[in-house]
Short mmCIF file of C-alpha atoms in Angstrom, two decimals:
data_model
loop_
_atom_site.label_atom_id
_atom_site.label_comp_id
_atom_site.label_asym_id
_atom_site.label_seq_id
_atom_site.Cartn_x
_atom_site.Cartn_y
_atom_site.Cartn_z
CA MET A 266 134.24 176.13 89.19
CA GLU A 267 130.62 176.43 90.05
CA PHE A 268 130.76 172.67 91.03
CA ILE A 269 133.84 173.30 93.02
CA ASP A 270 132.07 176.45 94.80
CA LYS A 271 128.95 174.11 95.70
CA TYR A 272 131.16 171.33 96.87
CA PHE A 273 132.98 173.34 99.34
CA LYS A 274 129.59 174.97 100.28
CA ASN A 275 128.29 171.49 100.92
CA ASN A 276 129.92 171.08 104.54
CA LYS A 277 128.54 167.30 104.91
CA LEU A 278 129.76 166.07 101.67
CA PHE A 279 133.19 167.76 102.44
CA LYS A 280 133.33 165.95 105.70
CA LEU A 281 132.44 162.86 104.18
CA THR A 282 135.23 163.08 101.75
CA MET A 283 137.75 163.96 104.31
CA LEU A 284 136.26 160.68 106.12
CA ILE A 285 136.87 158.38 102.85
CA ILE A 286 140.43 159.84 102.65
CA TRP A 287 140.99 158.94 106.09
CA VAL A 288 139.59 155.34 105.68
CA ILE A 289 141.76 154.86 102.39
CA ILE A 290 145.20 156.13 104.22
CA THR A 291 144.59 154.00 107.23
CA CYS A 292 143.43 150.56 105.22
CA CYS A 293 146.56 151.21 103.29
CA ALA A 294 148.85 151.53 106.27
CA ILE A 295 147.02 148.48 108.15
CA ASN A 296 147.72 146.32 104.86
CA TYR A 297 151.71 147.25 105.24
CA HIS A 298 151.52 146.82 108.99
CA SER A 299 153.35 144.00 110.71
CA MET A 300 152.10 143.25 114.15
CA TRP A 301 154.75 143.50 116.68
CA ARG A 302 155.14 142.17 120.28
CA ASP A 303 152.99 144.64 122.51
CA GLU A 304 150.11 144.34 119.98
CA VAL A 305 150.29 140.52 119.87
CA ARG A 306 151.48 139.88 123.43
CA ASN A 307 148.24 141.56 124.70
CA PHE A 308 145.98 140.00 122.31
CA MET A 309 147.20 136.42 123.31
CA ILE A 310 146.67 137.20 126.65
CA ALA A 311 143.20 138.40 125.96
CA ILE A 312 142.24 135.17 123.93
CA ASN A 313 143.34 132.91 126.70
CA ALA A 314 146.58 131.67 124.22
CA THR A 315 148.55 131.37 127.39
CA ASN A 316 148.25 129.94 130.94
CA SER A 317 151.33 132.12 132.33
CA ILE A 318 149.72 135.51 132.48
CA HIS A 319 145.97 136.45 133.05
CA ILE A 320 144.49 139.76 133.35
CA ILE A 321 144.30 140.20 136.73
CA GLY A 322 147.71 141.40 137.67
CA ASN A 323 148.86 142.38 134.49
CA ALA A 324 150.06 145.72 133.59
CA HIS A 325 146.83 147.07 131.46
CA PRO A 326 143.45 147.23 132.41
CA ALA A 327 140.54 144.98 131.17
CA VAL A 328 138.52 146.86 128.65
CA SER A 329 140.63 146.25 125.71
CA TYR A 330 141.00 142.77 126.72
CA LEU A 331 137.55 142.15 126.97
CA ILE A 332 136.72 143.98 123.68
CA GLN A 333 139.23 141.75 121.98
CA LYS A 334 138.16 138.59 123.54
CA LEU A 335 134.45 139.03 122.53
CA GLY A 336 135.78 139.46 118.82
CA TYR A 337 137.57 136.46 119.14
CA LEU A 338 134.74 134.55 120.63
CA ILE A 339 132.26 135.81 117.86
CA PHE A 340 134.59 135.54 114.91
CA HIS A 341 137.41 132.90 115.82
CA THR A 342 139.66 134.71 113.79
CA TYR A 343 143.05 136.70 114.81
CA LYS A 344 141.84 139.32 112.38
CA VAL A 345 139.59 140.88 115.16
CA LEU A 346 142.70 142.60 116.52
CA PRO A 347 143.52 145.03 113.52
CA VAL A 348 139.45 145.18 112.83
CA SER A 349 138.59 146.05 116.19
CA SER A 350 141.32 148.82 116.52
CA PHE A 351 140.24 150.16 113.31
CA ILE A 352 136.39 150.20 113.93
CA ILE A 353 136.97 152.16 117.29
CA SER A 354 139.26 154.80 115.62
CA PHE A 355 136.80 154.96 113.02
CA LEU A 356 133.97 156.02 115.37
CA ALA A 357 136.08 158.30 116.89
CA VAL A 358 137.00 160.17 113.89
CA PHE A 359 133.46 159.89 112.63
CA LEU A 360 132.35 161.65 116.04
CA VAL A 361 134.89 164.37 115.55
CA LEU A 362 134.10 165.27 111.89
CA PHE A 363 130.39 165.30 112.28
CA PHE A 364 129.38 166.34 115.75
CA SER A 365 132.38 168.41 116.91
CA PRO A 366 131.87 172.15 117.57
CA PHE A 367 134.97 173.20 115.44
CA GLY A 368 135.83 174.37 112.15
CA ILE A 369 136.90 172.00 109.44
CA ILE A 370 140.50 172.82 109.53
CA THR A 371 140.72 172.00 113.17
CA ASN A 372 138.70 168.86 112.90
CA ILE A 373 141.16 167.99 109.62
CA ALA A 374 144.19 168.44 111.92
CA PHE A 375 142.80 166.04 114.83
CA ILE A 376 142.02 163.18 112.24
CA PHE A 377 145.08 163.44 110.20
CA GLY A 378 147.47 163.84 113.31
CA TYR A 379 149.80 160.82 113.52
CA PHE A 380 148.28 159.71 116.74
CA SER A 381 144.75 159.51 114.98
CA LEU A 382 146.00 158.18 111.64
CA TYR A 383 148.47 155.51 112.62
CA GLU A 384 149.33 155.28 116.35
CA TYR A 385 145.51 154.68 117.60
CA THR A 386 144.53 153.03 114.59
CA VAL A 387 147.11 151.15 112.87
CA MET A 388 148.68 150.08 115.88
CA ALA A 389 146.36 147.79 117.66
CA ARG A 390 146.72 148.84 121.18
CA ASN A 391 144.47 150.32 124.03
CA TYR A 392 144.90 154.01 123.19
CA GLY A 393 142.44 154.17 120.51
CA ILE A 394 139.55 153.30 122.87
CA SER A 395 140.91 156.12 125.16
CA MET A 396 140.36 158.41 122.12
CA LEU A 397 136.85 157.39 121.65
CA LEU A 398 135.97 157.30 125.15
CA MET A 399 137.38 161.05 125.64
CA ILE A 400 135.28 162.00 122.41
CA VAL A 401 131.96 160.48 123.90
CA LEU A 402 133.00 162.20 127.25
CA ALA A 403 133.12 165.71 125.73
CA MET A 404 129.81 164.95 124.06
CA VAL A 405 127.94 163.69 126.99
CA PHE A 406 129.31 166.47 129.54
CA SER A 407 128.78 169.10 126.96
CA SER A 408 124.83 167.99 126.91
CA GLU A 409 122.39 168.78 129.73
CA ASN A 410 120.42 165.85 128.73
CA TYR A 411 123.24 163.44 129.09
CA ARG A 412 125.97 164.98 131.40
CA TYR A 413 124.58 163.49 134.76
CA LYS A 414 123.54 160.18 133.18
CA LEU A 415 126.43 159.04 130.99
CA THR A 416 129.49 161.02 132.22
CA GLY A 417 129.93 158.30 135.03
CA PRO A 418 129.89 155.08 132.95
CA THR A 419 132.13 156.98 130.51
CA LEU A 420 134.63 157.88 133.17
CA PHE A 421 134.35 154.37 134.68
CA PHE A 422 135.57 152.72 131.07
CA LEU A 423 137.78 155.35 130.36
CA ALA A 424 139.77 154.55 133.68
CA ASN A 425 139.99 150.85 132.47
CA THR A 426 141.78 151.45 129.15
CA ASN A 427 145.20 152.31 130.58
CA VAL A 428 146.78 153.73 133.49
CA HIS A 429 147.00 157.19 131.75
CA SER A 430 143.47 157.51 131.12
CA ALA A 431 142.93 156.18 134.75
CA ILE A 432 144.64 159.05 135.95
CA ILE A 433 142.62 161.57 133.80
CA SER A 434 139.59 159.81 134.93
CA ILE A 435 139.92 159.83 138.68
CA LEU A 436 141.25 163.70 138.21
CA PHE A 437 138.23 164.70 136.38
CA SER A 438 135.80 162.86 139.10
CA PHE A 439 137.78 164.55 141.67
CA MET A 440 137.64 168.08 140.23
CA TRP A 441 134.17 168.26 139.07
CA PRO A 442 132.15 168.00 142.34
CA LEU A 443 134.82 170.22 143.98
CA CYS A 444 134.75 172.84 141.50
CA VAL A 445 130.89 172.76 141.57
CA TRP A 446 130.84 172.74 145.39
CA ARG A 447 132.93 175.95 145.56
CA GLU A 448 130.86 177.49 142.79
CA ASN A 449 127.78 176.88 145.30
CA ARG A 450 129.82 178.45 147.93
CA TRP A 451 130.78 175.29 149.95
CA SER A 452 127.25 174.53 149.94
CA PHE A 453 126.26 171.08 149.92
CA ASN A 454 123.03 171.62 147.89
CA GLU A 455 121.08 169.89 144.99
CA ASN A 456 123.87 171.15 142.45
CA VAL A 457 126.50 168.97 144.26
CA ARG A 458 124.48 166.07 144.89
CA LYS A 459 123.47 165.33 141.59
CA ILE A 460 127.09 165.12 140.38
CA LEU A 461 127.80 162.56 143.24
CA PRO A 462 126.72 159.36 141.23
CA ALA A 463 128.82 160.33 138.33
CA ALA A 464 132.10 161.21 140.06
CA THR A 465 131.63 158.12 142.03
CA MET A 466 131.44 156.00 139.29
CA GLY A 467 134.65 157.54 137.89
CA CYS A 468 136.33 156.96 141.42
CA ALA A 469 135.09 153.36 141.19
CA GLY A 470 136.60 153.02 137.54
CA PHE A 471 140.00 154.04 139.04
CA ILE A 472 139.83 151.63 141.87
CA ALA A 473 138.85 148.76 139.61
CA CYS A 474 141.88 149.71 137.38
CA VAL A 475 144.15 149.72 140.30
CA LEU A 476 142.82 146.29 141.44
CA THR A 477 143.48 144.93 138.15
CA ILE A 478 146.77 145.96 137.58
CA TYR A 479 148.38 145.94 140.89
CA PRO A 480 150.25 144.30 142.55
CA PRO A 481 151.95 143.17 139.25
CA ARG A 482 151.94 139.38 139.46
CA TYR A 483 153.69 138.57 135.96
CA ASP A 484 155.91 141.30 134.77
CA ASP A 485 157.76 142.82 137.75
CA LEU A 486 160.82 143.38 135.59
CA ALA A 487 159.05 145.84 133.62
CA ALA A 488 158.13 147.88 136.77
CA GLN A 489 161.85 147.85 138.12
CA PRO A 490 164.17 150.43 136.33
CA SER A 491 167.32 148.87 135.28
CA ILE A 492 170.98 150.79 135.17
CA SER A 493 170.54 150.85 131.20
CA ASN A 494 167.27 153.12 131.46
CA ILE A 495 168.01 155.18 134.39
CA LYS A 496 169.15 158.20 132.08
CA HIS A 497 165.21 158.50 131.29
CA TYR A 498 164.62 159.21 134.91
CA SER A 499 167.39 161.85 135.36
CA LYS A 500 165.49 164.80 133.88
CA ILE A 501 161.81 166.05 133.82
CA ASN A 502 159.69 164.69 131.14
CA PHE A 503 157.77 167.79 130.05
CA LEU A 504 155.96 165.76 127.32
CA ASP A 505 158.52 166.07 124.87
CA GLU A 506 157.50 163.27 122.44
CA ILE A 507 154.42 165.28 121.23
CA THR A 508 156.67 168.34 120.30
CA ILE A 509 158.22 168.63 117.12
CA SER A 510 161.80 167.71 118.48
CA PRO A 511 161.45 163.79 117.97
CA PHE A 512 160.64 164.48 114.41
CA GLU A 513 163.52 166.62 113.28
CA GLY A 514 164.71 164.04 110.88
CA CYS A 515 161.16 163.99 109.28
CA PHE A 516 161.46 167.82 109.13
CA TYR A 517 164.74 167.94 107.41
CA ASN A 518 163.78 165.02 104.84
CA ILE A 519 160.96 167.22 103.67
CA PHE A 520 162.43 170.81 103.93
CA GLY A 521 166.13 169.83 103.26
CA THR A 522 168.94 170.74 105.82
CA GLY A 523 169.87 174.29 104.87
CA TYR A 524 170.54 177.28 107.00
CA ILE A 525 166.88 178.75 106.89
CA SER A 526 165.51 175.44 107.41
CA HIS A 527 167.53 174.98 110.73
CA LYS A 528 166.32 178.31 112.02
CA ILE A 529 162.79 177.44 111.09
CA PHE A 530 162.97 174.09 113.07
CA THR A 531 164.58 175.83 115.93
CA LEU A 532 161.92 178.47 116.18
CA LEU A 533 158.99 175.64 115.66
CA LYS A 534 160.81 173.67 118.33
CA TYR A 535 160.62 176.09 120.94
CA ILE A 536 157.14 177.23 120.06
CA SER A 537 156.04 173.58 120.17
CA ILE A 538 157.63 172.92 123.77
CA ILE A 539 155.63 176.12 124.86
CA SER A 540 152.34 175.10 123.31
CA VAL A 541 152.13 171.71 125.04
CA PHE A 542 151.45 173.50 128.26
CA SER A 543 150.06 176.84 127.01
CA CYS A 544 147.10 175.16 125.39
CA ILE A 545 145.38 174.71 128.67
CA PHE A 546 144.76 178.68 128.33
CA SER A 547 142.22 177.79 125.72
CA LEU A 548 140.00 176.82 128.37
CA TRP A 549 140.62 180.07 130.41
CA GLY A 550 137.40 181.31 132.04
CA ASP A 551 135.97 177.87 132.89
CA VAL A 552 137.14 177.34 136.40
CA LEU A 553 136.39 173.41 136.12
CA LEU A 554 138.06 172.68 132.65
CA PHE A 555 141.07 175.03 133.35
CA SER A 556 141.52 173.08 136.81
CA VAL A 557 141.06 169.72 135.44
CA ALA A 558 143.52 170.54 132.42
CA LEU A 559 146.09 172.14 134.99
CA VAL A 560 146.15 169.39 137.55
CA THR A 561 146.35 166.54 134.60
CA HIS A 562 149.36 168.19 133.16
CA ILE A 563 151.01 168.13 136.32
CA ALA A 564 150.07 164.57 136.83
CA PHE A 565 151.26 163.62 133.59
CA VAL A 566 154.45 165.44 133.72
CA SER A 567 155.26 163.56 137.17
CA PHE A 568 153.89 160.45 135.96
CA PHE A 569 156.32 160.39 132.89
CA THR A 570 159.25 161.72 134.92
CA ILE A 571 158.77 159.31 137.80
CA VAL A 572 156.96 156.38 137.00
CA TYR A 573 157.20 155.69 133.39
CA PHE A 574 158.78 157.74 130.59
CA GLY A 575 156.45 156.68 127.99
CA GLY A 576 156.65 157.34 124.32
CA TYR A 577 154.50 159.09 121.80
CA ARG A 578 151.58 157.00 121.79
CA HIS A 579 151.36 157.57 125.95
CA GLN A 580 151.90 160.86 125.71
CA SER A 581 149.53 161.84 122.88
CA LEU A 582 146.57 161.24 125.30
CA TRP A 583 147.40 164.88 126.44
CA ILE A 584 146.49 166.06 123.01
CA VAL A 585 143.21 164.18 122.70
CA PHE A 586 142.19 165.15 126.37
CA ILE A 587 142.85 168.73 126.07
CA PHE A 588 141.12 168.59 122.62
CA ALA A 589 137.91 166.68 124.41
CA LEU A 590 138.01 169.77 127.26
CA PHE A 591 138.20 172.34 124.47
CA TRP A 592 135.14 170.68 122.71
CA ILE A 593 133.14 170.91 125.90
CA TYR A 594 134.44 174.56 126.57
CA ARG A 595 133.44 175.63 122.95
CA LYS A 596 129.86 174.15 123.30
CA ASN A 597 129.35 176.52 126.16
CA ASN A 598 131.36 179.37 124.94
CA LYS A 599 130.90 180.29 121.24
CA ASN A 600 133.81 182.66 120.89
CA THR A 601 136.91 183.29 122.87
CA ILE A 602 136.96 185.75 125.65
CA ASN A 603 140.08 187.34 125.70
CA TYR A 604 143.85 187.39 124.41
CA LEU A 605 144.84 184.64 126.81
CA ASN A 606 142.05 182.30 125.38
CA LYS A 607 143.20 183.13 121.88
CA PHE A 608 147.05 182.44 122.76
CA GLY A 609 145.72 179.01 124.24
CA VAL A 610 143.44 178.45 121.23
CA PHE A 611 146.52 179.02 118.75
CA SER A 612 148.97 176.77 121.06
CA LEU A 613 146.09 173.94 121.01
CA SER A 614 145.97 174.46 117.18
CA PHE A 615 149.71 174.44 116.61
CA MET A 616 150.23 171.32 118.87
CA LEU A 617 147.66 169.63 116.39
CA PHE A 618 149.36 170.51 113.29
CA VAL A 619 152.61 169.74 114.54
CA GLN A 620 151.06 166.03 114.66
CA ILE A 621 150.73 166.01 110.98
CA LEU A 622 154.43 166.33 109.88
CA PRO A 623 154.84 162.75 111.35
CA SER A 624 151.96 161.57 109.47
CA VAL A 625 153.29 162.82 106.38
CA SER A 626 156.82 161.19 107.01
CA LEU A 627 155.91 157.94 108.80
CA GLU A 628 152.56 156.91 107.82
CA PHE A 629 153.75 154.28 105.44
CA HIS A 630 157.31 153.60 107.09
CA GLU A 631 156.27 150.07 106.84
CA ILE A 632 156.48 149.63 103.26
CA GLN A 633 160.28 150.17 103.74
CA THR A 634 160.90 149.27 107.26
CA PRO A 635 158.18 146.96 109.17
CA ASN A 636 157.80 147.37 112.70
CA SER A 637 158.90 143.79 112.89
CA ARG A 638 160.30 140.93 111.14
CA ALA A 639 157.66 138.50 112.31
CA ARG A 640 155.44 138.45 109.15
CA GLU A 641 158.55 137.85 106.89
CA PHE A 642 159.95 135.39 109.03
CA ALA A 643 156.54 133.48 109.31
CA LYS A 644 156.14 133.37 105.28
CA LEU A 645 159.66 131.62 105.37
CA VAL A 646 158.46 129.14 107.83
CA ILE A 647 155.05 128.51 106.18
CA ASN A 648 156.70 128.09 102.46
CA THR A 649 159.47 125.78 103.82
CA PRO A 650 157.65 122.20 104.32
CA ASP A 651 160.32 121.03 106.58
CA LEU A 652 160.17 124.32 108.96
CA SER A 653 156.17 124.32 109.33
CA ASP A 654 156.30 122.64 112.50
CA ALA A 655 159.70 123.68 113.71
CA THR A 656 160.24 124.73 117.26
CA ILE A 657 161.81 128.34 117.48
CA ILE A 658 164.13 129.78 120.45
CA ALA A 659 166.02 132.88 120.63
CA SER A 660 168.53 134.81 122.42
CA ASP A 661 166.14 137.18 123.51
CA ASP A 662 162.71 135.78 124.36
CA ALA A 663 161.18 139.25 123.53
CA ILE A 664 161.67 138.74 119.52
CA ILE A 665 159.27 135.52 119.40
CA GLU A 666 156.24 137.16 121.04
CA SER A 667 154.98 138.66 117.68
CA MET A 668 155.34 135.55 115.89
CA PRO A 669 152.07 133.89 117.40
CA TYR A 670 149.84 136.37 115.34
CA TYR A 671 151.42 134.59 112.03
CA ILE A 672 152.59 130.95 112.67
CA ASN A 673 151.41 127.99 115.10
CA ASN A 674 154.59 126.89 115.79
CA GLY A 675 156.21 125.72 119.31
CA LEU A 676 157.94 128.74 120.80
CA TYR A 677 160.36 128.02 123.62
CA ILE A 678 160.80 130.64 126.34
CA MET A 679 164.58 130.53 127.68
CA MET A 680 163.63 132.52 130.67
CA GLN A 681 160.95 130.04 131.71
CA ARG A 682 162.24 126.97 130.24
CA LYS A 683 158.95 125.97 128.59
CA PHE A 684 156.96 126.57 125.52
CA ASP A 685 154.58 129.36 125.40
CA ARG A 686 153.13 132.27 123.30
CA VAL A 687 153.80 134.94 125.73
CA VAL A 688 156.79 135.82 127.83
CA PRO A 689 156.48 136.97 131.86
CA TYR A 690 159.01 139.29 132.24
CA SER A 691 159.34 137.83 135.96
CA SER A 692 162.22 138.03 138.52
CA ASN A 693 161.30 134.42 139.13
CA GLY A 694 162.41 133.53 135.64
CA ARG A 695 166.17 132.26 134.85
CA LEU A 696 167.64 135.72 134.19
CA ASN A 697 171.31 134.22 132.99
CA TYR A 698 171.67 132.12 130.43
CA SER A 699 174.25 131.34 127.76
CA MET A 700 174.66 130.38 123.86
CA GLU A 701 175.45 127.01 125.19
CA ASP A 702 172.55 126.69 127.02
CA ILE A 703 170.41 127.82 123.89
CA ILE A 704 171.96 124.89 121.85
CA LYS A 705 171.16 122.55 124.43
CA GLU A 706 167.98 123.36 124.82
CA SER A 707 167.38 123.34 120.94
CA LYS A 708 168.75 119.83 120.58
CA ARG A 709 166.49 118.55 123.37
CA ASN A 710 163.32 120.32 121.67
CA SER A 711 164.19 118.60 118.24
CA ILE A 712 164.70 114.82 119.99
CA CYS A 713 161.71 115.36 122.39
CA THR A 714 159.21 116.91 119.92
CA HIS A 715 160.45 115.31 116.64
CA THR A 716 160.50 118.47 115.08
CA PRO A 717 163.59 120.60 113.90
CA SER A 718 164.60 123.47 115.99
CA ILE A 719 165.26 127.24 114.61
CA VAL A 720 167.59 129.36 116.60
CA LEU A 721 167.17 133.08 116.34
CA ILE A 722 170.26 135.12 117.14
CA ILE A 723 169.25 138.93 117.90
CA ASN A 724 170.82 141.90 115.98
CA ASP A 725 172.22 144.47 118.36
CA TYR A 726 170.03 147.57 118.39
CA SER A 727 171.14 150.35 116.30
CA PRO A 728 169.56 154.01 115.99
CA ASN A 729 170.62 153.89 112.50
CA GLU A 730 168.65 151.20 110.85
CA LYS A 731 171.15 150.99 107.94
CA ILE A 732 174.07 149.52 110.30
CA ILE A 733 173.38 146.05 110.94
CA SER A 734 175.38 144.37 113.86
CA ASN A 735 175.07 140.80 114.86
CA ILE A 736 177.21 139.13 117.62
CA MET A 737 177.62 136.14 115.10
CA ASP A 738 179.60 138.15 112.52
CA ASN A 739 182.45 139.59 114.42
CA VAL A 740 184.62 138.78 117.39
CA GLN A 741 183.18 141.14 120.34
CA ASP A 742 184.74 143.20 122.90
CA VAL A 743 181.84 142.45 125.18
CA ASN A 744 180.87 138.54 125.62
CA TYR A 745 177.12 139.52 127.05
CA ARG A 746 173.92 141.20 125.93
CA LYS A 747 171.29 142.58 128.32
CA TYR A 748 167.51 141.84 127.39
CA SER A 749 164.03 141.99 128.95
CA TYR A 750 164.18 145.57 130.31
CA GLY A 751 167.99 145.21 131.11
CA HIS A 752 167.36 142.54 133.78
CA ALA A 753 168.23 139.36 131.71
CA VAL A 754 171.84 138.59 130.88
CA PHE A 755 172.75 136.61 127.87
CA THR A 756 176.29 135.37 127.62
CA PHE A 757 178.41 133.87 124.52
CA SER A 758 181.97 133.18 123.60
CA GLU A 759 183.80 132.72 120.52
CA GLU A 760 183.73 128.58 121.01
CA GLN A 761 180.12 128.54 121.57
CA LYS A 762 179.55 130.70 118.40
CA ARG A 763 181.52 128.39 116.19
CA GLU A 764 179.72 125.67 117.69
CA LEU A 765 176.32 126.79 116.90
CA LYS A 766 177.62 127.56 113.35
CA ALA A 767 179.18 124.09 112.86
CA GLN A 768 175.83 122.28 114.21
CA SER A 769 173.11 124.34 111.99
CA THR A 770 172.65 125.93 108.72
CA GLU A 771 172.01 129.50 108.48
CA ILE A 772 168.36 129.88 106.59
CA ALA A 773 167.73 133.53 106.87
CA ARG A 774 168.85 137.24 107.69
CA TYR A 775 166.70 139.98 108.81
CA PRO A 776 167.81 143.70 109.54
CA ASN A 777 166.17 145.55 112.39
CA GLY A 778 162.71 146.43 112.18
CA TYR A 779 161.43 149.84 113.29
CA LEU A 780 160.25 148.82 116.28
CA GLU A 781 161.94 145.46 117.11
CA GLN A 782 165.37 143.99 116.21
CA GLY A 783 166.12 141.86 113.39
CA PHE A 784 167.96 138.42 113.87
CA ILE A 785 170.01 135.49 112.06
CA ALA A 786 167.92 132.37 111.78
CA TYR A 787 169.83 129.11 112.08
CA ARG A 788 168.36 125.79 111.36
CA LEU A 789 169.81 122.97 113.92
CA ASN A 790 171.17 119.82 112.37
CA ILE A 791 169.32 116.90 113.89
CA PRO A 792 171.77 115.72 116.84
CA ASP A 793 172.08 112.41 118.40
CA TYR A 794 170.77 112.96 121.72
CA ASP A 795 170.00 111.01 124.99
CA VAL A 796 166.05 110.72 124.97
CA SER A 797 166.26 110.34 128.88
CA LYS A 798 166.81 114.10 128.89
CA CYS A 799 163.69 114.99 127.01
CA LEU A 800 161.08 117.75 128.18
CA THR A 801 159.42 117.60 131.35
CA GLU A 802 155.63 117.81 131.67
CA ASN A 803 155.89 121.25 133.11
CA GLU A 804 158.17 122.37 130.06
CA LEU A 805 155.40 120.88 127.62
CA SER A 806 152.56 122.39 129.43
CA ASP A 807 151.73 124.92 126.98
CA PHE A 808 153.12 123.31 123.95
CA SER A 809 150.11 121.09 122.88
CA GLY A 810 147.89 123.92 122.39
CA LEU A 811 150.00 125.67 119.68
#
């Protein structure tokens, strides 16, 4: 007992233990993680593995691309993708544990929230960089020694991680001098002037972000809402993804589905919905921080309602940002001032603890259901000698974007009629194609490249992962499917289905993954074909480098 008492009194040792536990959990999750299209796609763009898409005019700003490209140039391995994501999040977690002004309970709630434990660490995207930079922003802005020197560069880089962080950066850069100007009775004195270089750099970061991503040059279909997605734009999005509501299944799996559990969940749901907004009252009393939080919340709600409805990883940036602002507030105000502050602190704490629920339920979901079936399919291809150089074509181009991380096979993009590693979701592509087209292109690929062809027919989407439906198995009432954000139309007939089955051999079936659909894989039998109909130079332009 004496050892235990000394252990908990040794705050640094306890923090180190929490950090080690975090590392063990995230490394285990990374080990089971299957890379999916959003991760691999951006990495391929970063390392110039495609000639079709470049950083300028792409939907994401440059910082994450430059980090990944630098890592690849140094180490020449695709492992820099998960490793860089882990290192960046590790630094953020380390800073929170050992430098934040909060108690250990608050820090634990932050580092073991689903965003920190999985979405920004295991998932190798650019949002972990935003988390790190917002923590750095809290540190430098709360320090008199570094506020005017490092806030500007931090805001500049933050603005170029993703669009959501760019919104945060420009609003902070605008509200900071405005509030100080007001505090000095609208006098343009030294207090205001010394802020301007840092605020200007933050604004410059926002402009650089806009010039990088706009106008969209390659993925304009993603920016055009389709009829199938219109339901997401028919109601106001109050950052619902970070409330307890999306994790209803997780809650009932843990606590059961009884009457009491239902009533408790309903109560927690309403509290969590309120806390997403009311957490800003933790900053009440500080005009700058409260104002920045308020306008950012309004901007986020507007953005996620009008522009892009987003998901958990996007909306969780609100949690990180309010945490960073409260960090600054707590550095300047050791104790809460009134009941309104205490209500805001309770709301923030509740919002943080809600994020632990999906961590408990979903952190290791990939043991049972991987995000993508690409890694499993890649093992089949690698371990089957006559498939190691096969070309791959799919009914939905998106499904093959995760495969370049695992295999070096030729990937044929139907919408572009060419080999590539990345799919441009462009309105200039061929948005209407049929199963007959896929069969013809597969035959042509086999003859012209002297390699077998694999055809992937995508499963239908189902919210219930236990229900697996594929157009090849049953007669379909509807003879088409919409892909590529609802803009590409893939048609088929029962005759075309019979033709594919007659001219190929089924080699594997995969159920839907957590984030990507599964598929049936067919190996096309080597056909007799007119060699004069071989691939053109343009179609082979990106094939030789694969």
